[in-house]
Amino acid sequence: MTEAIDPQVVDYVHDIARRARVASRELALLNRGQKDAALLALADALEAGAADVVAANAEDLQRGRDKGMAEGLLDRLALTPERVQAVAQALRDVAALPDPVGEVVRGSTLANGLTLRQVRVPMGVVGMIYEARPNVTVDAAGLGLKSGNAVILRGGSAAASTNEALVNILRDALTHQGLPADAVNLLTEGGHDAGRALMTARGLVDLVIPRGGANLIQTVVTESTVPVIETGIGNCHVYVDAGADLTKAAAITINSKTHRPSVCNAAESLLVHRAVAADFLPKVLAELAGEGVVLHTDEQAGELAATAGVAHDTATDEHFATEFHALEMSVAVVDDLDAALQHVHRYTSGHTEAIVTEDRAAARRWVNEVDAAAVMVNASTRFTDGGEFGFGAEIGISTQKLHARGPMALPELTTTKWVVEGDGQIR
Amino acid sequence: MTEAIDPQVVDYVHDIARRARVASRELALLNRGQKDAALLALADALEAGAADVVAANAEDLQRGRDKGMAEGLLDRLALTPERVQAVAQALRDVAALPDPVGEVVRGSTLANGLTLRQVRVPMGVVGMIYEARPNVTVDAAGLGLKSGNAVILRGGSAAASTNEALVNILRDALTHQGLPADAVNLLTEGGHDAGRALMTARGLVDLVIPRGGANLIQTVVTESTVPVIETGIGNCHVYVDAGADLTKAAAITINSKTHRPSVCNAAESLLVHRAVAADFLPKVLAELAGEGVVLHTDEQAGELAATAGVAHDTATDEHFATEFHALEMSVAVVDDLDAALQHVHRYTSGHTEAIVTEDRAAARRWVNEVDAAAVMVNASTRFTDGGEFGFGAEIGISTQKLHARGPMALPELTTTKWVVEGDGQIR
């Protein structure tokens, strides 16, 4: 079904993975003090090397401009000395977070005297496959180090020079700290095949996390034989119930859609109970349009948009299924809560689904019946975020059900080990 | 790389999966009382239908005999009225276990007043692919129901008639309880392709758990695009350290190898520190041989076996890598703890690894440095088991690091959902 991976690239990636495994054994034994000291040293090294990073970044930017890269993407790619400092500061913030490794999750003493404890331990070797933003390179290295994992990074080609400069600084600094440079690895060769070799390095790599657009995630999920955590596809809904406080509903709708439309926790679709549609929609649709939101409406919502003189086109099935990542929204009027739930069952990506209602029974049904990483009552979808949840760091937002669901932070980069101690027990 | 799946079989499996999804929404809303009542009713129905089950089982047994199936396999396949009663009793035992659904795992109130709680919820639709033993069919249905999941079962063809009889009884009993029959589904058509369609029904099936031999698990892990939990490959080691109490060491070695050699937590390999090899090995190898264990020894262990007049052959790399599932063991003498750890790093399947030692430092290094689901000090490898750990039920033993590691019970069949409640908060 897919072309074979270049065997030389497989060798290249497997060789790095084997060295990362050796490094990971050393990382697993570090205590928090050692890891935090290393993180602070990495931060200092990045600041000291900021000029090199900015110079490498200038090469990437020039290549981007030559290829006609859009201004928005160029901006995401760009690193100024101030941005390098912010990236370094993020490492210091990770140093300040608690260490998940060693936490005893459960424990007991069995009738035969065996003591049992389930302890958090690092995953081992974690692969990250991601796109443009070079700060992800440093974030992943920092979160990996803090959680005792070696990381293998496959960044976007647009940031190749920047990522190489960053990783060189990090590896040098690790060596200076007496830690293995192979704790942080960047795949610089092999192009697309390197990513494919990484996601099929079963037994050598413990986990792969893709971060990026739907295509990247689809590819990784389909081709990977290494366990994957799927992240970041958000076709999020706001449902305004018959029992909604319409002032709250308007604020939540506008905020969910327009606060930062390019991210996965932005709302893409608005559902309104028909009992409140005439009161609610004309004003809110006008406000959304005023913020520049392109509106795709079903028949009833379209009629209400027309009465308010708001531009709109007819929502298709594809509109309802799309994560726009932009100032664009699908809108439907539903007959009742059941119809809203049916709509969400059909189109949800399992990220975040919000109801606005003062009706306790409706809220309870929404919370119980919607199948998503986060279900919200009377709050903006934008709150599904590791920072907002108080985790202090975020490696991504999982939209799958295995291992981690919702914002993932340091504990989600660990697994557990059962430690069983006895004095000669047999069965 | 693999042949396409018959599209008719894909339709057949997807259709079942869609109906299972609808049923799963209903199951997710049941409270413990409703689920326990249903489990007890299923148990009663199985006992009432025991004659049908035994008759169907006789067909399977006859077909097995006609095909020359080994006695051991025939015995695993056979259901007597007493065994049907035991299978029914297992459902009653599941009814007596706590319900994992609804447990609040974490929670907090944010500075802005939002309340946050992470709640256990069912996975949704769980696929199980397994081999001969028909009791797995009922166990999986029972654990699925208790954890609020719909299950799709693909059992071995050797047990086809038995499984069909069992599932017909369970589905009828569910209907009588006013619950959806589609909570329990058996793939009866499509042969091998049905299993493949199940493991690639991404979006329709939330999780696939293979239970069986290494080949089955390898196939599922490689071909599946649905998230998988890998179970039950155990190349377990017992390491007898220089600091071991040799009486405990002998008992643990014999028990780990011979108590039940066909299961995944049986030991397959014995490592002995050279400082105690001459004292320990001759007697223990003689005892193992006396229990019928075929011994594959490295050079030093072979010499000690020879002094004791114990039959042995030369251990190859493949012997050290093999889970024998039988009265067969590889044996090596190692220079020190480091050499033992290196050996385990190389050959472990990540299931259970035991050290026998009274040396605190050696035990500590073993516990910290061995990367496995369970690490044991002075205890038989046979203790890695959901029943022994006090879980009351076991769906399998995970040897992967994602989601669940070690014995899996009801909580491992759930995921979580973040419930966020506010009164109009926006960002």
Coordinates of C-alpha atoms in Angstrom, one line a residue, chain B:
Chain B
M1 CA 2.6 -5.3 1.9
T2 CA -0.6 -7.2 2.7
E3 CA -3.6 -8.3 0.6
A4 CA -6.6 -6.0 0.6
I5 CA -9.5 -7.0 2.9
D6 CA -12.6 -8.4 1.2
P7 CA -14.9 -5.3 0.9
Q8 CA -17.9 -7.4 1.8
V9 CA -16.3 -8.4 5.0
V10 CA -15.4 -4.8 5.7
D11 CA -19.0 -3.8 5.3
Y12 CA -20.1 -6.7 7.6
V13 CA -17.7 -5.7 10.3
H14 CA -18.3 -1.9 10.0
D15 CA -22.1 -2.5 10.2
I16 CA -21.6 -4.5 13.5
A17 CA -19.3 -1.8 14.8
R18 CA -21.8 1.0 14.1
R19 CA -24.5 -0.9 15.9
A20 CA -22.1 -1.6 18.8
R21 CA -21.4 2.2 18.9
V22 CA -25.1 2.9 19.3
A23 CA -25.3 0.3 22.0
S24 CA -22.2 1.7 23.8
R25 CA -23.9 5.1 24.2
E26 CA -26.7 3.3 26.2
L27 CA -24.2 1.2 28.2
A28 CA -22.2 4.3 29.2
L29 CA -25.3 5.7 31.0
L30 CA -26.1 2.6 33.1
N31 CA -25.4 2.8 36.8
R32 CA -23.7 0.0 38.7
G33 CA -26.9 -1.4 40.0
Q34 CA -28.3 -1.9 36.4
K35 CA -25.0 -3.4 35.2
D36 CA -24.7 -5.8 38.1
A37 CA -28.3 -7.0 37.7
A38 CA -27.6 -7.6 34.0
L39 CA -24.5 -9.6 34.8
L40 CA -26.3 -11.8 37.3
A41 CA -29.0 -12.3 34.7
L42 CA -26.4 -13.3 32.1
A43 CA -24.9 -15.8 34.5
D44 CA -28.3 -17.3 35.2
A45 CA -29.0 -17.5 31.4
L46 CA -25.7 -19.3 30.8
E47 CA -26.5 -21.9 33.5
A48 CA -30.0 -22.4 32.1
G49 CA -28.6 -22.8 28.6
A50 CA -25.7 -25.1 29.6
A51 CA -27.0 -28.0 27.6
D52 CA -27.0 -26.0 24.4
V53 CA -23.5 -24.8 25.1
V54 CA -22.2 -28.2 25.8
A55 CA -23.9 -29.6 22.6
A56 CA -22.3 -26.8 20.5
N57 CA -19.0 -27.5 22.2
A58 CA -19.3 -31.2 21.3
E59 CA -19.4 -30.1 17.6
D60 CA -16.2 -28.1 18.0
L61 CA -14.5 -30.9 19.9
Q62 CA -15.5 -33.4 17.1
R63 CA -14.1 -31.1 14.4
G64 CA -11.0 -30.6 16.5
R65 CA -10.5 -34.4 16.8
D66 CA -11.1 -34.9 13.1
K67 CA -8.4 -32.4 12.4
G68 CA -6.0 -34.1 14.8
M69 CA -6.0 -31.4 17.5
A70 CA -3.6 -32.2 20.4
E71 CA -5.1 -33.4 23.6
G72 CA -4.0 -30.3 25.5
L73 CA -5.8 -28.0 23.1
L74 CA -8.9 -30.2 23.1
D75 CA -8.9 -29.9 26.9
R76 CA -8.7 -26.1 26.8
L77 CA -11.6 -26.1 24.3
A78 CA -13.8 -28.5 26.2
L79 CA -16.8 -27.2 28.2
T80 CA -18.6 -29.5 30.6
P81 CA -21.7 -28.4 32.6
E82 CA -19.4 -27.7 35.5
R83 CA -17.1 -25.5 33.4
V84 CA -20.2 -23.6 32.1
Q85 CA -21.1 -23.1 35.7
A86 CA -17.6 -21.8 36.4
V87 CA -17.9 -19.4 33.5
A88 CA -21.3 -18.1 34.8
Q89 CA -19.7 -17.7 38.3
A90 CA -17.0 -15.5 36.8
L91 CA -19.8 -13.1 35.7
R92 CA -21.1 -13.0 39.2
D93 CA -17.6 -12.3 40.4
V94 CA -17.4 -9.4 38.0
A95 CA -20.8 -8.1 39.4
A96 CA -19.2 -8.0 42.8
L97 CA -16.3 -5.8 41.7
P98 CA -16.5 -2.0 42.1
D99 CA -17.6 0.0 39.0
P100 CA -14.7 2.0 37.6
V101 CA -17.0 4.3 35.6
G102 CA -17.6 7.6 37.3
E103 CA -14.6 7.6 39.4
V104 CA -13.1 11.1 39.7
V105 CA -9.4 10.7 39.0
R106 CA -8.4 14.3 39.6
G107 CA -10.1 17.6 40.1
S108 CA -9.5 21.3 40.9
T109 CA -11.0 24.7 40.9
L110 CA -9.2 27.2 38.7
A111 CA -8.5 30.8 39.7
N112 CA -11.3 32.0 37.4
G113 CA -13.8 29.8 39.2
L114 CA -14.0 27.0 36.6
T115 CA -14.4 23.6 38.2
L116 CA -12.5 20.8 36.6
R117 CA -12.8 17.1 37.1
Q118 CA -11.3 14.2 35.3
V119 CA -13.9 11.3 35.3
R120 CA -13.5 7.7 34.3
V121 CA -15.8 6.9 31.3
P122 CA -16.1 3.8 29.2
M123 CA -13.8 3.4 26.1
G124 CA -16.9 2.9 23.9
V125 CA -16.4 -0.1 21.5
V126 CA -13.7 -2.6 22.4
G127 CA -12.5 -5.4 20.0
M128 CA -11.0 -8.6 21.3
I129 CA -9.2 -11.0 19.0
Y130 CA -8.3 -14.3 20.7
E131 CA -7.7 -18.0 20.2
A132 CA -9.1 -21.2 21.5
R133 CA -10.5 -20.9 25.1
P134 CA -14.3 -20.2 25.0
N135 CA -14.3 -18.8 28.5
V136 CA -12.6 -15.7 27.1
T137 CA -15.8 -15.0 25.2
V138 CA -17.9 -14.7 28.3
D139 CA -15.2 -13.0 30.4
A140 CA -14.7 -10.3 27.8
A141 CA -18.5 -9.8 27.5
G142 CA -18.8 -9.5 31.3
L143 CA -15.8 -7.2 31.8
G144 CA -17.0 -5.1 28.8
L145 CA -20.5 -4.7 30.3
K146 CA -19.3 -3.9 33.8
S147 CA -17.0 -1.2 32.3
G148 CA -19.8 0.2 30.1
N149 CA -18.2 -0.9 26.8
A150 CA -19.8 -2.7 23.9
V151 CA -17.5 -5.5 22.7
I152 CA -16.9 -7.1 19.3
L153 CA -15.4 -10.5 19.7
R154 CA -13.4 -12.4 17.2
G155 CA -12.6 -15.9 18.7
G156 CA -10.7 -18.8 17.2
S157 CA -12.3 -20.8 14.5
A158 CA -11.8 -24.0 16.6
A159 CA -14.4 -22.7 19.1
A160 CA -16.8 -21.2 16.6
S161 CA -19.9 -23.3 17.5
T162 CA -19.3 -22.9 21.2
N163 CA -18.8 -19.1 20.9
E164 CA -21.9 -18.7 18.8
A165 CA -24.0 -20.6 21.4
L166 CA -22.5 -18.5 24.3
V167 CA -23.1 -15.2 22.5
N168 CA -26.6 -16.1 21.5
I169 CA -27.5 -16.8 25.1
L170 CA -25.8 -13.5 26.3
R171 CA -27.6 -11.4 23.6
D172 CA -31.0 -13.0 24.4
A173 CA -30.5 -12.3 28.1
L174 CA -29.5 -8.7 27.5
T175 CA -32.7 -8.2 25.5
H176 CA -34.7 -9.7 28.3
Q177 CA -33.0 -7.2 30.6
G178 CA -34.1 -4.3 28.4
L179 CA -30.5 -3.8 27.3
P180 CA -29.2 -3.6 23.7
A181 CA -28.1 -7.1 22.4
D182 CA -25.5 -5.2 20.4
A183 CA -23.5 -4.7 23.6
V184 CA -22.0 -8.1 22.8
N185 CA -21.1 -9.0 19.2
L186 CA -19.4 -12.0 17.7
L187 CA -17.8 -12.0 14.3
T188 CA -19.0 -15.2 12.8
E189 CA -18.4 -14.5 9.1
G190 CA -15.4 -13.3 7.0
G191 CA -12.8 -15.6 8.5
H192 CA -9.4 -14.1 8.9
D193 CA -10.5 -10.9 7.1
A194 CA -13.0 -10.2 9.7
G195 CA -10.3 -9.8 12.3
R196 CA -8.3 -7.6 9.9
A197 CA -11.4 -5.4 9.2
L198 CA -11.9 -5.1 13.0
M199 CA -8.4 -3.9 13.6
T200 CA -8.6 -1.3 10.9
A201 CA -12.1 0.0 11.8
R202 CA -10.5 3.3 13.0
G203 CA -13.1 5.7 14.3
L204 CA -15.6 2.8 14.7
V205 CA -13.7 0.8 17.3
D206 CA -11.8 2.5 20.1
L207 CA -9.4 -0.2 21.2
V208 CA -8.4 -3.7 20.1
I209 CA -6.9 -6.2 22.6
P210 CA -5.3 -9.3 21.1
R211 CA -4.9 -12.4 23.4
G212 CA -3.0 -15.3 22.1
G213 CA 0.3 -16.4 20.8
A214 CA 3.2 -14.3 19.6
N215 CA 2.1 -14.5 15.9
L216 CA -1.4 -13.3 16.6
I217 CA -0.1 -10.4 18.7
Q218 CA 2.5 -9.5 16.1
T219 CA -0.1 -9.4 13.3
V220 CA -2.5 -7.2 15.3
V221 CA 0.3 -4.8 16.4
T222 CA 1.6 -4.4 12.8
E223 CA -1.7 -4.3 10.9
S224 CA -4.0 -2.4 13.3
T225 CA -4.8 1.2 12.8
V226 CA -7.1 1.1 15.8
P227 CA -5.2 1.6 19.1
V228 CA -3.9 -1.7 20.5
I229 CA -2.9 -3.0 23.8
E230 CA -0.2 -5.6 23.4
T231 CA -0.6 -8.5 25.8
G232 CA 1.0 -11.5 27.2
I233 CA 4.5 -12.2 25.7
G234 CA 6.6 -13.1 28.6
N235 CA 10.3 -14.0 28.3
C236 CA 10.8 -13.7 32.0
H237 CA 14.1 -14.1 33.8
V238 CA 15.1 -15.2 37.3
Y239 CA 18.5 -13.7 38.3
V240 CA 20.2 -15.3 41.3
D241 CA 22.5 -12.7 42.7
A242 CA 25.8 -13.1 44.6
G243 CA 23.8 -12.0 47.7
A244 CA 21.0 -14.5 47.2
D245 CA 19.6 -16.8 49.9
L246 CA 20.1 -19.9 47.9
T247 CA 17.2 -21.8 49.5
K248 CA 14.8 -19.0 48.5
A249 CA 16.5 -18.9 45.1
A250 CA 15.9 -22.6 44.5
A251 CA 12.3 -22.4 45.5
I252 CA 11.7 -19.3 43.4
T253 CA 13.4 -20.8 40.3
I254 CA 11.5 -24.1 40.5
N255 CA 8.2 -22.3 41.1
S256 CA 8.7 -19.7 38.4
K257 CA 9.6 -22.4 35.8
T258 CA 7.4 -25.4 36.7
H259 CA 4.3 -24.2 38.5
R260 CA 2.5 -23.5 35.2
P261 CA 4.9 -23.5 32.3
S262 CA 2.3 -22.6 29.6
V263 CA 1.5 -19.1 30.9
C264 CA 3.2 -15.8 30.2
N265 CA 4.4 -15.2 33.7
A266 CA 6.4 -18.4 33.8
A267 CA 10.2 -18.0 33.8
E268 CA 12.0 -18.9 30.6
S269 CA 15.6 -18.1 31.6
L270 CA 17.8 -18.4 34.7
L271 CA 20.8 -16.2 35.3
V272 CA 23.2 -16.9 38.1
H273 CA 26.0 -14.8 39.5
R274 CA 29.3 -16.7 39.1
A275 CA 30.1 -16.3 42.8
V276 CA 27.2 -18.6 43.7
A277 CA 27.0 -20.7 40.5
A278 CA 28.9 -23.7 41.8
D279 CA 26.9 -23.8 45.0
F280 CA 23.6 -23.2 43.4
L281 CA 23.4 -24.6 39.9
P282 CA 24.2 -28.3 40.2
K283 CA 21.5 -29.0 42.7
V284 CA 18.9 -26.7 41.1
L285 CA 19.6 -28.0 37.5
A286 CA 19.2 -31.5 38.8
E287 CA 15.9 -30.6 40.4
L288 CA 14.6 -28.8 37.3
A289 CA 15.6 -31.8 35.2
G290 CA 13.8 -34.0 37.7
E291 CA 10.7 -31.9 37.0
G292 CA 11.1 -32.6 33.3
V293 CA 12.7 -29.3 32.3
V294 CA 14.8 -29.4 29.2
L295 CA 17.9 -27.2 29.9
H296 CA 19.8 -25.0 27.4
T297 CA 23.0 -23.9 29.1
D298 CA 25.9 -21.5 28.4
E299 CA 29.4 -22.9 28.8
Q300 CA 29.8 -22.4 32.5
A301 CA 26.3 -23.6 33.4
G302 CA 26.9 -26.5 31.1
E303 CA 30.0 -27.6 33.0
L304 CA 28.2 -27.4 36.3
A305 CA 25.3 -29.4 34.8
A306 CA 27.8 -32.0 33.7
T307 CA 29.3 -32.3 37.2
A308 CA 25.8 -33.0 38.4
G309 CA 25.2 -35.5 35.6
V310 CA 22.3 -33.4 34.3
A311 CA 21.3 -33.6 30.6
H312 CA 21.7 -30.3 28.8
D313 CA 22.5 -28.8 25.4
T314 CA 24.2 -25.6 24.3
A315 CA 22.1 -22.5 24.6
T316 CA 21.9 -20.4 21.5
D317 CA 21.0 -16.8 21.1
E318 CA 17.6 -18.0 20.0
H319 CA 17.1 -20.0 23.1
F320 CA 17.7 -16.9 25.2
A321 CA 15.2 -15.0 23.1
T322 CA 12.5 -17.6 23.2
E323 CA 9.4 -17.8 25.4
F324 CA 9.2 -21.6 25.5
H325 CA 5.7 -21.9 27.0
A326 CA 6.9 -25.3 28.1
L327 CA 9.2 -27.2 30.5
E328 CA 12.3 -25.8 28.8
M329 CA 14.7 -23.2 30.2
S330 CA 17.8 -21.3 29.1
V331 CA 20.6 -20.9 31.8
A332 CA 23.6 -18.6 31.9
V333 CA 26.2 -17.8 34.4
V334 CA 26.9 -14.0 34.5
D335 CA 30.0 -12.2 35.9
D336 CA 28.1 -9.7 38.0
L337 CA 24.9 -7.7 38.4
D338 CA 25.9 -5.4 35.4
A339 CA 26.1 -8.5 33.2
A340 CA 22.8 -9.7 34.4
L341 CA 21.2 -6.3 33.7
Q342 CA 22.8 -6.2 30.2
H343 CA 21.4 -9.7 29.5
V344 CA 17.9 -8.7 30.6
H345 CA 18.1 -5.4 28.6
R346 CA 18.9 -7.5 25.5
Y347 CA 16.3 -10.3 25.9
T348 CA 13.5 -9.0 28.0
S349 CA 10.0 -8.9 26.6
G350 CA 9.1 -6.4 29.3
H351 CA 6.8 -8.7 31.2
T352 CA 8.3 -9.8 34.6
E353 CA 11.9 -9.9 35.8
A354 CA 12.9 -11.3 39.2
I355 CA 16.1 -10.9 41.3
V356 CA 16.8 -13.1 44.2
T357 CA 19.1 -11.3 46.7
E358 CA 19.5 -10.2 50.3
D359 CA 21.7 -7.4 49.1
R360 CA 19.8 -4.1 49.4
A361 CA 21.9 -2.2 46.9
A362 CA 21.6 -5.0 44.3
A363 CA 17.8 -5.1 44.8
R364 CA 17.5 -1.4 44.4
R365 CA 19.5 -1.4 41.2
W366 CA 17.4 -4.2 39.8
V367 CA 14.1 -2.4 40.6
N368 CA 15.4 0.9 39.2
E369 CA 17.2 -0.3 36.1
V370 CA 15.1 -3.2 34.7
D371 CA 12.5 -1.9 32.2
A372 CA 9.5 -4.3 32.6
A373 CA 5.9 -4.3 33.6
A374 CA 6.8 -6.0 36.8
V375 CA 10.1 -6.2 38.7
M376 CA 10.3 -8.7 41.5
V377 CA 12.6 -9.0 44.5
N378 CA 12.6 -12.4 46.2
A379 CA 9.3 -13.6 44.7
S380 CA 8.2 -15.9 41.9
T381 CA 7.5 -14.4 38.5
R382 CA 4.2 -16.2 38.7
F383 CA 2.8 -13.4 40.9
T384 CA 2.3 -11.0 37.9
D385 CA -1.4 -11.7 37.6
G386 CA -4.6 -9.7 38.0
G387 CA -6.0 -12.2 40.5
E388 CA -2.8 -12.3 42.6
F389 CA -2.6 -8.5 42.6
G390 CA -6.1 -8.4 44.0
F391 CA -7.8 -6.9 40.9
G392 CA -10.5 -9.6 40.9
A393 CA -10.6 -9.9 37.2
E394 CA -8.0 -9.8 34.4
I395 CA -8.5 -8.9 30.7
G396 CA -4.8 -9.7 30.0
I397 CA -1.3 -8.6 30.9
S398 CA 0.0 -5.6 29.0
T399 CA 3.6 -5.6 28.0
Q400 CA 3.5 -2.2 26.4
K401 CA 4.0 1.1 28.0
L402 CA 1.0 3.1 26.8
H403 CA -2.2 3.3 28.8
A404 CA -1.8 0.1 30.8
R405 CA 1.3 -1.9 31.8
G406 CA 1.1 -5.2 33.6
P407 CA -2.2 -6.9 34.7
M408 CA -5.2 -5.1 33.2
A409 CA -8.6 -5.1 34.9
L410 CA -11.7 -3.0 34.8
P411 CA -10.1 0.5 35.2
E412 CA -7.9 -0.3 32.2
L413 CA -11.0 -0.7 30.0
T414 CA -11.9 2.9 30.7
T415 CA -10.7 6.3 29.5
T416 CA -11.4 9.7 31.1
K417 CA -13.3 12.8 30.2
W418 CA -12.6 16.3 31.5
V419 CA -15.8 17.9 32.8
V420 CA -15.4 21.7 33.0
E421 CA -18.2 23.7 34.6
G422 CA -18.5 27.5 34.8
D423 CA -20.9 30.4 34.8
G424 CA -19.9 32.1 31.6
Q425 CA -16.1 32.2 31.7
I426 CA -14.2 33.3 28.6
R427 CA -10.6 33.9 27.9

